[in-house]
CSV table of C-alpha atoms and ligand atoms in Angstrom, one decimal:
chain,number,residue,atom,x,y,z
A,1,UNK,CA,31.3,26.7,-8.2
A,2,UNK,CA,30.2,23.5,-9.9
A,3,UNK,CA,28.9,20.7,-7.8
A,4,UNK,CA,29.2,17.2,-9.2
A,5,UNK,CA,26.9,14.7,-7.7
A,6,UNK,CA,28.0,11.1,-8.2
A,7,UNK,CA,25.9,8.0,-7.9
A,8,UNK,CA,27.1,4.4,-7.3
A,9,UNK,CA,28.9,2.7,-10.3
A,10,UNK,CA,27.1,0.3,-12.5
A,11,UNK,CA,24.9,-2.2,-10.6
A,12,UNK,CA,26.7,-1.5,-7.3
A,13,UNK,CA,23.5,-0.5,-5.3
A,14,UNK,CA,21.8,-3.7,-6.4
A,15,UNK,CA,24.9,-5.7,-5.4
A,16,UNK,CA,24.9,-4.1,-2.0
A,17,UNK,CA,21.2,-4.8,-1.5
A,18,UNK,CA,22.2,-8.5,-2.1
A,19,UNK,CA,24.9,-8.3,0.5
A,20,UNK,CA,22.4,-6.7,2.9
A,21,UNK,CA,20.0,-9.6,2.5
A,22,UNK,CA,22.8,-12.1,3.4
A,23,UNK,CA,23.7,-9.9,6.4
A,24,UNK,CA,20.2,-9.6,7.9
A,25,UNK,CA,19.3,-13.3,7.2
A,26,UNK,CA,22.8,-14.3,8.5
A,27,UNK,CA,23.0,-16.4,5.3
A,28,UNK,CA,26.5,-17.6,4.2
A,29,UNK,CA,27.8,-16.3,0.9
A,30,UNK,CA,28.2,-12.6,1.6
A,31,UNK,CA,32.0,-12.8,1.4
A,32,UNK,CA,31.9,-13.9,-2.3
A,33,UNK,CA,29.6,-11.0,-3.1
A,34,UNK,CA,31.8,-8.5,-1.3
A,35,UNK,CA,34.8,-9.8,-3.1
A,36,UNK,CA,33.1,-9.5,-6.5
A,37,UNK,CA,32.2,-5.9,-5.7
A,38,UNK,CA,35.7,-5.1,-4.6
A,39,UNK,CA,37.2,-6.6,-7.8
A,40,UNK,CA,34.7,-4.6,-9.8
A,41,UNK,CA,35.9,-1.3,-8.2
A,42,UNK,CA,39.5,-2.4,-8.4
A,43,UNK,CA,39.2,-3.1,-12.2
A,44,UNK,CA,37.8,0.4,-12.7
A,45,UNK,CA,40.6,2.0,-10.7
A,46,UNK,CA,43.2,-0.1,-12.5
A,47,UNK,CA,42.2,1.6,-15.7
A,48,UNK,CA,42.5,5.0,-14.2
A,49,UNK,CA,45.5,5.0,-11.9
A,50,UNK,CA,49.1,3.8,-11.8
A,51,UNK,CA,49.8,0.7,-9.9
A,52,UNK,CA,50.8,2.1,-6.5
A,53,UNK,CA,48.3,5.0,-6.4
A,54,UNK,CA,46.8,5.7,-2.9
A,55,UNK,CA,43.3,5.1,-4.2
A,56,UNK,CA,43.8,1.3,-3.9
A,57,UNK,CA,44.4,1.3,-0.2
A,58,UNK,CA,41.5,3.7,0.2
A,59,UNK,CA,39.2,1.3,-1.6
A,60,UNK,CA,40.4,-1.5,0.6
A,61,UNK,CA,39.7,0.5,3.7
A,62,UNK,CA,36.1,1.0,2.7
A,63,UNK,CA,35.7,-2.7,2.0
A,64,UNK,CA,37.3,-3.4,5.4
A,65,UNK,CA,34.5,-1.3,6.9
A,66,UNK,CA,31.9,-3.3,5.0
A,67,UNK,CA,33.4,-6.6,6.2
A,68,UNK,CA,33.6,-5.4,9.7
A,69,UNK,CA,30.0,-4.2,9.6
A,70,UNK,CA,28.6,-7.4,8.4
A,71,UNK,CA,30.6,-9.5,10.9
A,72,UNK,CA,28.5,-8.0,13.6
A,73,UNK,CA,24.9,-8.9,14.5
A,74,UNK,CA,22.3,-6.8,12.7
A,75,UNK,CA,20.2,-4.5,14.9
A,76,UNK,CA,16.5,-4.9,14.8
A,77,UNK,CA,16.1,-1.7,12.7
A,78,UNK,CA,16.4,-3.3,9.3
A,79,UNK,CA,16.1,0.0,7.4
A,80,UNK,CA,18.8,1.5,9.4
A,81,UNK,CA,21.0,-1.4,8.6
A,82,UNK,CA,20.1,-1.1,4.9
A,83,UNK,CA,21.2,2.5,4.8
A,84,UNK,CA,24.5,1.9,6.6
A,85,UNK,CA,25.5,-0.8,4.1
A,86,UNK,CA,24.0,0.4,0.8
A,87,UNK,CA,25.5,3.9,1.2
A,88,UNK,CA,28.9,2.4,0.5
A,89,UNK,CA,28.2,2.4,-3.3
A,90,UNK,CA,28.3,6.2,-3.3
A,91,UNK,CA,31.3,6.4,-0.9
A,92,UNK,CA,33.3,4.2,-3.3
A,93,UNK,CA,32.3,6.0,-6.5
A,94,UNK,CA,33.0,9.4,-5.1
A,95,UNK,CA,36.4,8.2,-3.8
A,96,UNK,CA,37.4,6.9,-7.2
A,97,UNK,CA,36.1,9.9,-9.2
A,98,UNK,CA,37.5,12.6,-6.9
A,99,UNK,CA,40.9,10.9,-6.8
A,100,UNK,CA,40.9,10.8,-10.5
A,101,UNK,CA,39.9,14.4,-11.1
A,102,UNK,CA,42.5,15.4,-8.5
A,103,UNK,CA,45.1,13.4,-10.5
A,104,UNK,CA,44.2,15.5,-13.5
A,105,UNK,CA,45.3,18.6,-11.7
A,106,UNK,CA,41.8,20.0,-11.6
A,107,UNK,CA,40.7,22.0,-8.5
A,108,UNK,CA,38.5,19.4,-7.0
A,109,UNK,CA,37.2,19.4,-3.5
A,110,UNK,CA,35.7,16.2,-2.0
A,111,UNK,CA,32.7,16.8,0.3
A,112,UNK,CA,31.0,14.2,2.3
A,113,UNK,CA,27.3,15.0,1.6
A,114,UNK,CA,26.3,13.6,5.0
A,115,UNK,CA,27.7,16.7,6.5
A,116,UNK,CA,25.4,18.8,4.4
A,117,UNK,CA,22.2,17.0,3.6
A,118,UNK,CA,20.4,16.4,6.9
A,119,UNK,CA,17.3,14.2,7.1
A,120,UNK,CA,14.9,12.8,9.5
A,121,UNK,CA,15.3,9.1,10.5
A,122,UNK,CA,13.0,7.5,8.0
A,123,UNK,CA,15.7,5.1,6.9
A,124,UNK,CA,15.6,4.1,3.2
A,125,UNK,CA,13.2,7.0,2.4
A,126,UNK,CA,14.6,9.8,4.4
A,127,UNK,CA,13.0,13.3,4.3
A,128,UNK,CA,15.1,16.4,4.1
A,129,UNK,CA,15.5,18.8,7.0
A,130,UNK,CA,15.3,21.8,4.7
A,131,UNK,CA,16.4,24.6,7.0
A,132,UNK,CA,19.5,23.0,8.4
A,133,UNK,CA,20.4,21.6,4.9
A,134,UNK,CA,20.1,25.1,3.4
A,135,UNK,CA,22.3,26.6,6.0
A,136,UNK,CA,25.0,23.9,5.8
A,137,UNK,CA,25.0,23.9,2.0
A,138,UNK,CA,25.5,27.7,1.9
A,139,UNK,CA,28.3,27.4,4.3
A,140,UNK,CA,30.0,24.5,2.5
A,141,UNK,CA,29.9,25.3,-1.2
A,142,UNK,CA,31.4,28.7,-1.3
A,143,UNK,CA,34.7,28.7,-3.3
A,144,UNK,CA,34.5,30.1,-6.8
A,145,UNK,CA,36.3,28.2,-9.6
A,146,UNK,CA,36.1,25.0,-7.6
A,147,UNK,CA,34.7,21.6,-8.6
A,148,UNK,CA,32.9,20.2,-5.6
A,149,UNK,CA,32.5,16.5,-5.7
A,150,UNK,CA,30.0,14.7,-3.6
A,151,UNK,CA,27.6,11.7,-3.2
A,152,UNK,CA,24.1,11.4,-4.4
A,153,UNK,CA,21.4,9.4,-2.7
A,154,UNK,CA,22.7,9.6,0.9
A,155,UNK,CA,22.4,12.0,3.8
A,156,UNK,CA,22.5,11.7,7.5
A,157,UNK,CA,20.3,12.4,10.6
A,158,UNK,CA,21.1,15.1,13.1
A,159,UNK,CA,23.0,12.5,15.1
A,160,UNK,CA,25.0,11.5,12.1
A,161,UNK,CA,23.5,8.2,11.2
A,162,UNK,CA,23.6,7.5,7.5
A,163,UNK,CA,20.3,7.6,5.6
A,164,UNK,CA,19.3,7.1,2.0
A,165,UNK,CA,16.8,9.1,0.0
A,166,UNK,CA,15.1,6.3,-1.9
A,167,UNK,CA,16.3,4.3,-5.0
A,168,UNK,CA,17.4,6.4,-7.9
A,169,UNK,CA,17.9,9.2,-5.4
A,170,UNK,CA,21.0,10.8,-6.9
A,171,UNK,CA,19.0,13.0,-9.2
A,172,UNK,CA,17.0,14.1,-6.2
A,173,UNK,CA,20.3,15.1,-4.4
A,174,UNK,CA,21.2,17.3,-7.3
A,175,UNK,CA,17.8,18.9,-7.2
A,176,UNK,CA,18.0,19.5,-3.4
A,177,UNK,CA,21.4,21.2,-3.7
A,178,UNK,CA,20.3,23.3,-6.7
A,179,UNK,CA,17.2,24.4,-4.7
A,180,UNK,CA,19.0,25.4,-1.6
A,181,UNK,CA,21.8,27.1,-3.4
A,182,UNK,CA,19.7,28.8,-6.1
A,183,UNK,CA,21.7,27.1,-8.9
A,184,UNK,CA,21.5,28.3,-12.5
A,185,UNK,CA,20.7,24.8,-13.8
A,186,UNK,CA,21.0,21.1,-13.1
A,187,UNK,CA,22.3,18.6,-15.7
A,188,UNK,CA,21.7,14.9,-15.4
A,189,UNK,CA,24.2,12.9,-17.4
A,190,UNK,CA,22.9,9.7,-18.9
A,191,UNK,CA,23.7,7.0,-21.4
A,192,UNK,CA,20.9,8.2,-23.8
A,193,UNK,CA,20.8,11.4,-25.9
A,194,UNK,CA,18.1,13.0,-23.7
A,195,UNK,CA,14.5,12.2,-23.0
A,196,UNK,CA,13.2,10.1,-25.9
A,197,UNK,CA,9.6,9.7,-27.0
A,198,UNK,CA,9.7,5.9,-26.3
A,199,UNK,CA,12.1,3.3,-25.0
A,200,UNK,CA,14.5,2.6,-27.9
A,201,UNK,CA,14.8,-1.0,-26.7
A,202,UNK,CA,11.3,-1.8,-28.0
A,203,UNK,CA,10.8,1.2,-30.3
A,204,UNK,CA,13.8,1.6,-32.6
A,205,UNK,CA,12.3,4.8,-34.2
A,206,UNK,CA,12.4,6.7,-30.9
A,207,UNK,CA,13.3,10.3,-31.3
A,208,UNK,CA,14.7,12.8,-28.8
A,209,UNK,CA,12.4,15.5,-27.3
A,210,UNK,CA,14.2,18.8,-27.3
A,211,UNK,CA,12.2,20.5,-24.5
A,212,UNK,CA,9.3,19.9,-22.3
A,213,UNK,CA,7.6,21.6,-19.3
A,214,UNK,CA,8.0,20.5,-15.7
A,215,UNK,CA,4.4,19.5,-15.7
A,216,UNK,CA,4.7,17.4,-18.8
A,217,UNK,CA,7.7,15.6,-17.3
A,218,UNK,CA,5.7,14.8,-14.2
A,219,UNK,CA,2.8,13.5,-16.3
A,220,UNK,CA,5.1,11.2,-18.3
A,221,UNK,CA,6.6,9.8,-15.1
A,222,UNK,CA,3.1,9.1,-13.8
A,223,UNK,CA,2.2,7.0,-16.8
A,224,UNK,CA,5.4,5.0,-16.3
A,225,UNK,CA,7.9,6.7,-18.6
A,226,UNK,CA,11.5,6.2,-17.4
A,227,UNK,CA,12.1,9.9,-17.2
A,228,UNK,CA,13.0,12.1,-14.2
A,229,UNK,CA,11.3,11.3,-10.9
A,230,UNK,CA,8.6,13.9,-9.9
A,231,UNK,CA,10.5,14.2,-6.5
A,232,UNK,CA,13.4,15.6,-8.5
A,233,UNK,CA,11.3,17.9,-10.6
A,234,UNK,CA,9.4,19.6,-7.8
A,235,UNK,CA,12.2,21.6,-6.1
A,236,UNK,CA,13.4,22.7,-9.5
A,237,UNK,CA,10.0,23.8,-10.6
A,238,UNK,CA,9.5,25.7,-7.4
A,239,UNK,CA,12.5,27.9,-8.1
A,240,UNK,CA,12.3,27.7,-11.9
A,241,UNK,CA,15.7,26.1,-12.3
A,242,UNK,CA,16.3,24.5,-15.7
A,243,UNK,CA,17.0,20.8,-15.8
A,244,UNK,CA,19.0,19.4,-18.7
A,245,UNK,CA,19.2,15.7,-19.5
A,246,UNK,CA,22.4,15.0,-21.6
A,247,UNK,CA,24.5,12.1,-22.9
A,248,UNK,CA,27.8,11.8,-21.1
A,249,UNK,CA,29.3,10.3,-24.2
A,250,UNK,CA,28.6,13.5,-26.2
A,251,UNK,CA,28.6,16.4,-23.7
A,252,UNK,CA,28.2,19.2,-26.3
A,253,UNK,CA,25.0,17.8,-27.6
A,254,UNK,CA,21.8,19.7,-26.7
A,255,UNK,CA,20.0,16.9,-24.9
A,256,UNK,CA,16.6,17.7,-23.5
A,257,UNK,CA,15.7,20.7,-21.4
A,258,UNK,CA,12.9,20.7,-18.9
A,259,UNK,CA,11.8,24.2,-17.9
A,260,UNK,CA,8.8,26.5,-17.4
A,261,UNK,CA,6.8,26.5,-20.6
A,262,UNK,CA,3.6,28.4,-20.8
A,263,UNK,CA,1.1,27.1,-23.3
A,264,UNK,CA,1.4,24.0,-25.5
A,265,UNK,CA,4.5,22.8,-27.2
A,266,UNK,CA,4.1,20.7,-30.4
A,267,UNK,CA,5.4,17.4,-29.0
A,268,UNK,CA,5.6,14.2,-31.0
A,269,UNK,CA,3.5,11.3,-29.6
A,270,UNK,CA,5.2,9.9,-26.5
A,271,UNK,CA,4.8,6.1,-26.1
A,272,UNK,CA,4.8,4.4,-22.7
A,273,UNK,CA,4.5,0.7,-22.4
A,274,UNK,CA,3.9,-1.2,-19.2
A,275,UNK,CA,4.3,-5.0,-19.4
A,276,UNK,CA,2.9,-7.8,-17.3
A,277,UNK,CA,-0.3,-6.1,-16.5
A,278,UNK,CA,-3.4,-7.7,-15.0
A,279,UNK,CA,-6.9,-6.5,-15.8
A,280,UNK,CA,-9.3,-7.3,-12.9
A,281,UNK,CA,-13.0,-6.7,-13.2
A,282,UNK,CA,-15.2,-6.7,-10.2
A,283,UNK,CA,-19.0,-7.1,-10.0
A,284,UNK,CA,-21.3,-7.2,-7.0
A,285,UNK,CA,-22.5,-10.8,-6.5
A,286,UNK,CA,-26.1,-9.8,-6.6
A,287,UNK,CA,-25.8,-8.0,-10.0
A,288,UNK,CA,-26.6,-4.7,-8.4
A,289,UNK,CA,-25.1,-1.5,-9.9
A,290,UNK,CA,-21.6,-0.9,-8.9
A,291,UNK,CA,-21.9,2.0,-6.4
A,292,UNK,CA,-19.8,4.3,-4.3
A,293,UNK,CA,-19.8,2.1,-1.3
A,294,UNK,CA,-18.6,-0.9,-3.4
A,295,UNK,CA,-15.9,1.2,-4.9
A,296,UNK,CA,-14.7,2.5,-1.6
A,297,UNK,CA,-14.4,-1.1,-0.3
A,298,UNK,CA,-12.4,-2.1,-3.3
A,299,UNK,CA,-10.1,0.9,-2.8
A,300,UNK,CA,-9.6,0.1,0.9
A,301,UNK,CA,-8.3,-3.3,-0.1
A,302,UNK,CA,-6.1,-1.9,-2.8
A,303,UNK,CA,-4.6,0.4,-0.2
A,304,UNK,CA,-4.3,-2.5,2.3
A,305,UNK,CA,-2.2,-4.6,-0.2
A,306,UNK,CA,-0.4,-1.5,-1.5
A,307,UNK,CA,-1.5,-2.2,-5.1
A,308,UNK,CA,-1.0,0.8,-7.4
A,309,UNK,CA,-3.8,1.1,-10.0
A,310,UNK,CA,-2.5,2.1,-13.4
A,311,UNK,CA,-5.9,2.5,-15.0
A,312,UNK,CA,-9.6,2.2,-13.9
A,313,UNK,CA,-13.0,2.2,-15.5
A,314,UNK,CA,-16.5,1.4,-14.5
A,315,UNK,CA,-19.7,0.4,-16.1
A,316,UNK,CA,-23.2,-0.2,-14.7
A,317,UNK,CA,-22.3,-3.5,-12.9
A,318,UNK,CA,-18.6,-3.7,-13.0
A,319,UNK,CA,-15.5,-1.9,-11.9
A,320,UNK,CA,-12.3,-2.6,-13.8
A,321,UNK,CA,-8.7,-1.9,-12.8
A,322,UNK,CA,-5.4,-2.5,-14.4
A,323,UNK,CA,-2.3,-3.0,-12.3
A,324,UNK,CA,1.1,-4.5,-12.3
A,325,UNK,CA,0.9,-8.2,-11.8
A,326,UNK,CA,2.7,-8.5,-8.5
A,327,UNK,CA,1.3,-12.0,-8.0
A,328,UNK,CA,1.4,-12.3,-4.2
A,329,UNK,CA,-0.4,-9.1,-3.6
A,330,UNK,CA,-3.0,-9.6,-6.3
A,331,UNK,CA,-3.7,-13.1,-5.1
A,332,UNK,CA,-4.6,-12.0,-1.6
A,333,UNK,CA,-6.5,-9.0,-2.9
A,334,UNK,CA,-8.7,-11.1,-5.2
A,335,UNK,CA,-9.1,-13.7,-2.5
A,336,UNK,CA,-10.5,-11.2,-0.1
A,337,UNK,CA,-12.8,-9.6,-2.7
A,338,UNK,CA,-14.3,-12.9,-3.7
A,339,UNK,CA,-16.5,-13.1,-0.6
A,340,UNK,CA,-18.5,-10.1,-1.8
A,341,UNK,CA,-17.8,-9.8,-5.5
A,342,UNK,CA,-17.5,-11.8,-8.6
A,343,UNK,CA,-14.0,-11.3,-9.8
A,344,UNK,CA,-12.6,-12.0,-13.2
A,345,UNK,CA,-9.1,-11.3,-14.4
A,346,UNK,CA,-6.8,-11.5,-17.4
A,347,UNK,CA,-3.0,-11.7,-17.0
A,348,UNK,CA,0.0,-11.0,-19.3
A,349,UNK,CA,-1.4,-7.9,-20.8
A,350,UNK,CA,0.3,-4.7,-21.9
A,351,UNK,CA,-0.8,-1.2,-21.1
A,352,UNK,CA,0.2,1.5,-23.6
A,353,UNK,CA,-0.2,5.2,-23.0
A,354,UNK,CA,0.3,7.6,-25.8
A,355,UNK,CA,0.6,11.3,-24.8
A,356,UNK,CA,-0.1,13.7,-27.6
A,357,UNK,CA,-1.6,10.9,-29.6
A,358,UNK,CA,-2.5,11.0,-33.3
A,359,UNK,CA,-4.7,8.5,-35.1
A,360,UNK,CA,-1.7,7.0,-36.8
A,361,UNK,CA,0.1,6.6,-33.5
A,362,UNK,CA,-2.9,4.8,-32.0
A,363,UNK,CA,-3.2,2.6,-35.1
A,364,UNK,CA,0.5,1.8,-34.9
A,365,UNK,CA,0.2,0.5,-31.4
A,366,UNK,CA,-3.1,-1.3,-31.6
A,367,UNK,CA,-3.0,-2.6,-35.2
A,368,UNK,CA,-3.7,-6.3,-35.3
A,369,UNK,CA,-4.1,-6.7,-31.6
A,370,UNK,CA,-7.0,-7.4,-29.3
A,371,UNK,CA,-8.0,-4.3,-27.3
A,372,UNK,CA,-9.5,-5.3,-23.9
A,373,UNK,CA,-10.0,-1.7,-22.7
A,374,UNK,CA,-9.3,1.8,-24.0
A,375,UNK,CA,-9.5,5.3,-22.8
A,376,UNK,CA,-9.0,8.6,-24.5
A,377,UNK,CA,-8.8,12.2,-23.3
A,378,UNK,CA,-7.8,15.3,-25.2
A,379,UNK,CA,-4.1,14.6,-24.9
A,380,UNK,CA,-3.8,11.0,-23.8
A,381,UNK,CA,-4.9,7.7,-25.2
A,382,UNK,CA,-4.5,4.4,-23.3
A,383,UNK,CA,-4.9,0.8,-24.5
A,384,UNK,CA,-4.9,-2.5,-22.7
A,385,UNK,CA,-3.8,-5.0,-25.2
A,386,UNK,CA,-3.4,-8.8,-25.3
B,1,LIG,N1,22.8,4.4,-6.4
B,1,LIG,C1,21.4,4.7,-6.1
B,1,LIG,C2,20.5,3.7,-6.7
B,1,LIG,O1,21.0,2.9,-7.5
B,1,LIG,C3,21.0,6.1,-6.4
B,1,LIG,C4,21.0,6.4,-7.8
B,1,LIG,O2,21.5,5.7,-8.7
B,1,LIG,O3,20.4,7.5,-8.2
B,1,LIG,O4,19.4,3.7,-6.5
B,2,MG,MG1,22.0,4.9,-10.4
């Protein structure tokens, strides 16, 4: 059998997050947002179905549930409330897609994934109960020549409360199902030809990468490439299941395959840009050398404010870090350090990482720009640029 895992349509999850904020803050204005989302789904359905098709009343029924839900007082468990509301994106998309495939006389079977993927109750970031999920999946997805259609991103606790697996979690759902069912392969359908060596929005010469290893994909994600989340890669790597990334507009094209590759592939340079970076350099006030105890104090504060360090470097008397300029966190972090350290910082910088760099690639990125900091290892070069 084939299992089709469907995510929410367009920007639906973001829209539901907006409605959720209205709900928990009991702010007026939720109804307009709900209506907008309902119209959006209706417009899609109008393009797919005849006027009196049953799908329309089914969409309405889901929106009635949303309205009923937010007419009540939110419980104190905010994350629980979030999952209950935000999961409607996938319930709506799978409803529309399964009704449509059914109307094309294809053998589709709709499955509510909450009856298969069981999780703990860490709402918004639920962890999989692997044993039960494996047993349920093997009992559910059995019919040959069947297209099973189900939701990404959501699951449920043992007591059937809806959970979500973290934003962009639909890829992860596919990986979980592939893992527990020993699938031949997973394909993620996207609006790009595959994994590219740069974001074509700022690098028009971007080219597709035909194949990379699981490890390389994880490395790229670490540096900030918008590729596949490591959480998705891991189960596939464990069972050596191939992952294809393909364009839904051209399904016969080869896309990118991520699989087990021993040794090195000749890859083109891969460019990863992070914008709005801040470079913070920290020196002990007494001009002493920067030592392990200083560094451990700096890290304790980074952890406290949940600041993720994108790059770090030290010299005799200073320790430098580059991170996303999340202003409120950075402000308090610097404020606290200032008692003990001299802190200087530069904002509005860009951090470029080039995997498999060449001297031409480095030159192309840095040419004519001021380099505030750079690092180079055998495979990776990194530049902080103004
Ligand atoms: N709809 C969810 C989200 O937007 C899951 C996904 O798209 O993978 O985060
Ligand atoms: Mg999505």
